XYZ file of C-alpha atoms in Angstrom:
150
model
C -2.692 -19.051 -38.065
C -4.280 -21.020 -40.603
C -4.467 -20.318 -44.262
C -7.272 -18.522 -45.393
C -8.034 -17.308 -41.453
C -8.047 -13.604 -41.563
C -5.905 -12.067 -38.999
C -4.367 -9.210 -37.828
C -0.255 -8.460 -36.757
C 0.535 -7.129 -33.640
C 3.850 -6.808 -32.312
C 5.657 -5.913 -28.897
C 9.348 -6.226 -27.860
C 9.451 -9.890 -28.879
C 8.348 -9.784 -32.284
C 5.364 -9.996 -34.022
C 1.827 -12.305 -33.037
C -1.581 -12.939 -35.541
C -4.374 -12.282 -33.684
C -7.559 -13.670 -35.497
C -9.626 -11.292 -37.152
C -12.493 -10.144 -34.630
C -11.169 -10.586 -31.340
C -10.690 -7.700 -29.357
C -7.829 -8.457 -27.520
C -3.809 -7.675 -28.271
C -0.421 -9.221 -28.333
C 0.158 -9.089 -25.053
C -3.249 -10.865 -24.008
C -1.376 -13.907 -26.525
C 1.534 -13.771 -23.935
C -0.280 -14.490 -21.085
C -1.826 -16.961 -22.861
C 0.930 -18.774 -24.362
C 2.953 -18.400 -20.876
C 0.288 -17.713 -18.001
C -2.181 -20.541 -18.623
C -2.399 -23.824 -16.733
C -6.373 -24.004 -14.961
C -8.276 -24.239 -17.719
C -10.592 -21.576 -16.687
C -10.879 -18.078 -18.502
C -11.438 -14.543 -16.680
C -14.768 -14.813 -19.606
C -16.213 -17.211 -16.893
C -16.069 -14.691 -13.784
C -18.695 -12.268 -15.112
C -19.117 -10.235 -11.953
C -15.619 -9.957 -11.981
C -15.385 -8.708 -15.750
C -17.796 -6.774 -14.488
C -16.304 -4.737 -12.064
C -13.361 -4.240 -13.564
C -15.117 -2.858 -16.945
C -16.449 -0.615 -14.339
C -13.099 0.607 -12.591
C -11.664 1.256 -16.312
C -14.918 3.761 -16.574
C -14.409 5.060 -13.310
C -10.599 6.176 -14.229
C -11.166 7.412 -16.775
C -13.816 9.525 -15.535
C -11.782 11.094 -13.395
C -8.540 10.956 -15.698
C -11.055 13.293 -17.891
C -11.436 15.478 -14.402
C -7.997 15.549 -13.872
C -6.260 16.486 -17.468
C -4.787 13.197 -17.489
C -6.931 12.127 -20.368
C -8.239 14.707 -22.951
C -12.230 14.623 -23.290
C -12.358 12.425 -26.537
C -10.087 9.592 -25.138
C -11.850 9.400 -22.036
C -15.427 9.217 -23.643
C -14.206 6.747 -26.097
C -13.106 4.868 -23.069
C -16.598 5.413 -20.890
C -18.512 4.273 -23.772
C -15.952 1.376 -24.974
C -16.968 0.395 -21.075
C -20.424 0.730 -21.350
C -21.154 -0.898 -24.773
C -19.015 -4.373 -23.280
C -21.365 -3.811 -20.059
C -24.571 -3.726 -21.939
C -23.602 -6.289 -24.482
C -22.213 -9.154 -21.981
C -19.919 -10.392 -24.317
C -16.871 -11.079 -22.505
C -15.716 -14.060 -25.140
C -11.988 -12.216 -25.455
C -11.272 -12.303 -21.980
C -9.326 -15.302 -22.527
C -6.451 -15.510 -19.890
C -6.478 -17.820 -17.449
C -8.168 -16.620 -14.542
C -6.082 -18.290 -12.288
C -2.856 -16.883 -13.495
C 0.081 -15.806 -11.404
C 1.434 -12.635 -11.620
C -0.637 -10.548 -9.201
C -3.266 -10.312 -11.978
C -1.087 -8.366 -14.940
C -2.388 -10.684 -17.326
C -6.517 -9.893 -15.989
C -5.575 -6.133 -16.584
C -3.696 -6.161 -19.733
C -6.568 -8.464 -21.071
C -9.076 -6.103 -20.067
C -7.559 -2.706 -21.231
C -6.614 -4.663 -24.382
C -10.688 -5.370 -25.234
C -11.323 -1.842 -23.808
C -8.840 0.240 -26.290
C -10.309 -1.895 -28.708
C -13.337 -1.140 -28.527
C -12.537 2.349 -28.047
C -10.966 3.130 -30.849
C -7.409 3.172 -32.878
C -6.545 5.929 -31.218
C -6.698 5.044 -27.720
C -3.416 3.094 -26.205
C -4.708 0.188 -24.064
C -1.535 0.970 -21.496
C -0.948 4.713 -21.717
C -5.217 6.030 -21.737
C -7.408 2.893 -20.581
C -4.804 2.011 -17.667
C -3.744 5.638 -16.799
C -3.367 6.581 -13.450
C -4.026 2.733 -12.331
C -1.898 0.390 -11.229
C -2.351 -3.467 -11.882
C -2.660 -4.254 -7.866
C -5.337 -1.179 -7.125
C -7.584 -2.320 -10.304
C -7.616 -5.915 -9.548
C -7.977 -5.601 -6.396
C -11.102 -3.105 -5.991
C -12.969 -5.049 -8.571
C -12.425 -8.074 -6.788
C -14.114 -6.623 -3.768
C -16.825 -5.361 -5.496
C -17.357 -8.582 -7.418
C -17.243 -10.260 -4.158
C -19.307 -7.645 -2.419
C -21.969 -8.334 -5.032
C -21.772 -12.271 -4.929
């Protein structure tokens, strides 16, 4: 980082990452980065895409709520957290590389990442936003309805 930048320290099983100040994503979003990206490209370019996954991540959690999975106030936080990156169309911290490998972990990390953000400190981006998901099934529907939609 450089001095005088405000940031913020995440850390994971590797040790610890600065994440600027204002972006919504986490430190493993800066993995992918550092290790997934080669194209050029960034998921923030495939806004139907972004999309559609925002809208699987409210879907889940809809039904996590129906389910027990998720107690009420998590899974509102997450619906609106959805709904307030839908309506704004900013998707500037979906920053891996779109064309990563890795069966899209990176895409879904990144995404529940900005969505716990947005959520709230006390929503987990892996435990509550990606409950009851896997990385293949969340991808992959959104991909069919981005494509669908195209």
């Amino acid at each position: 980082m450089s001095e005088g930048k405000a940031s913020r320290v995440e850390r994971d099983y590797f040790g610890e990452v600065e994440i600027p100040e204002g972006k919504r994503y986490g430190v493993l979003t800066v993995r992918a980065m550092e290790n997934l990206s080669f194209s050029g490209k960034l998921l923030a370019q495939k806004e139907s895409f972004i999309r559609a996954m925002l809208e699987v991540k409210k879907a889940a959690a809809m039904m996590n709520m129906r389910t027990a999975e998720l107690s009420e106030a998590k899974g509102q936080a997450i619906v609106r957290a959805c709904d307030a990156l839908l309506d704004a169309r900013d998707y500037s911290d979906f920053v891996v590389d779109a064309y990563h490998g890795g069966g899209g972990i990176a895409t879904n990390v990144n995404v529940n990442e900005v969505v716990a953000h947005v959520a709230g400190v006390t929503v987990s981006a892996t435990e509550d936003v990606n409950a009851s998901q896997s990385t293949a099934d969340a991808c992959h529907t959104a991909l069919h309805i981005a494509l669908y939609r195209e």
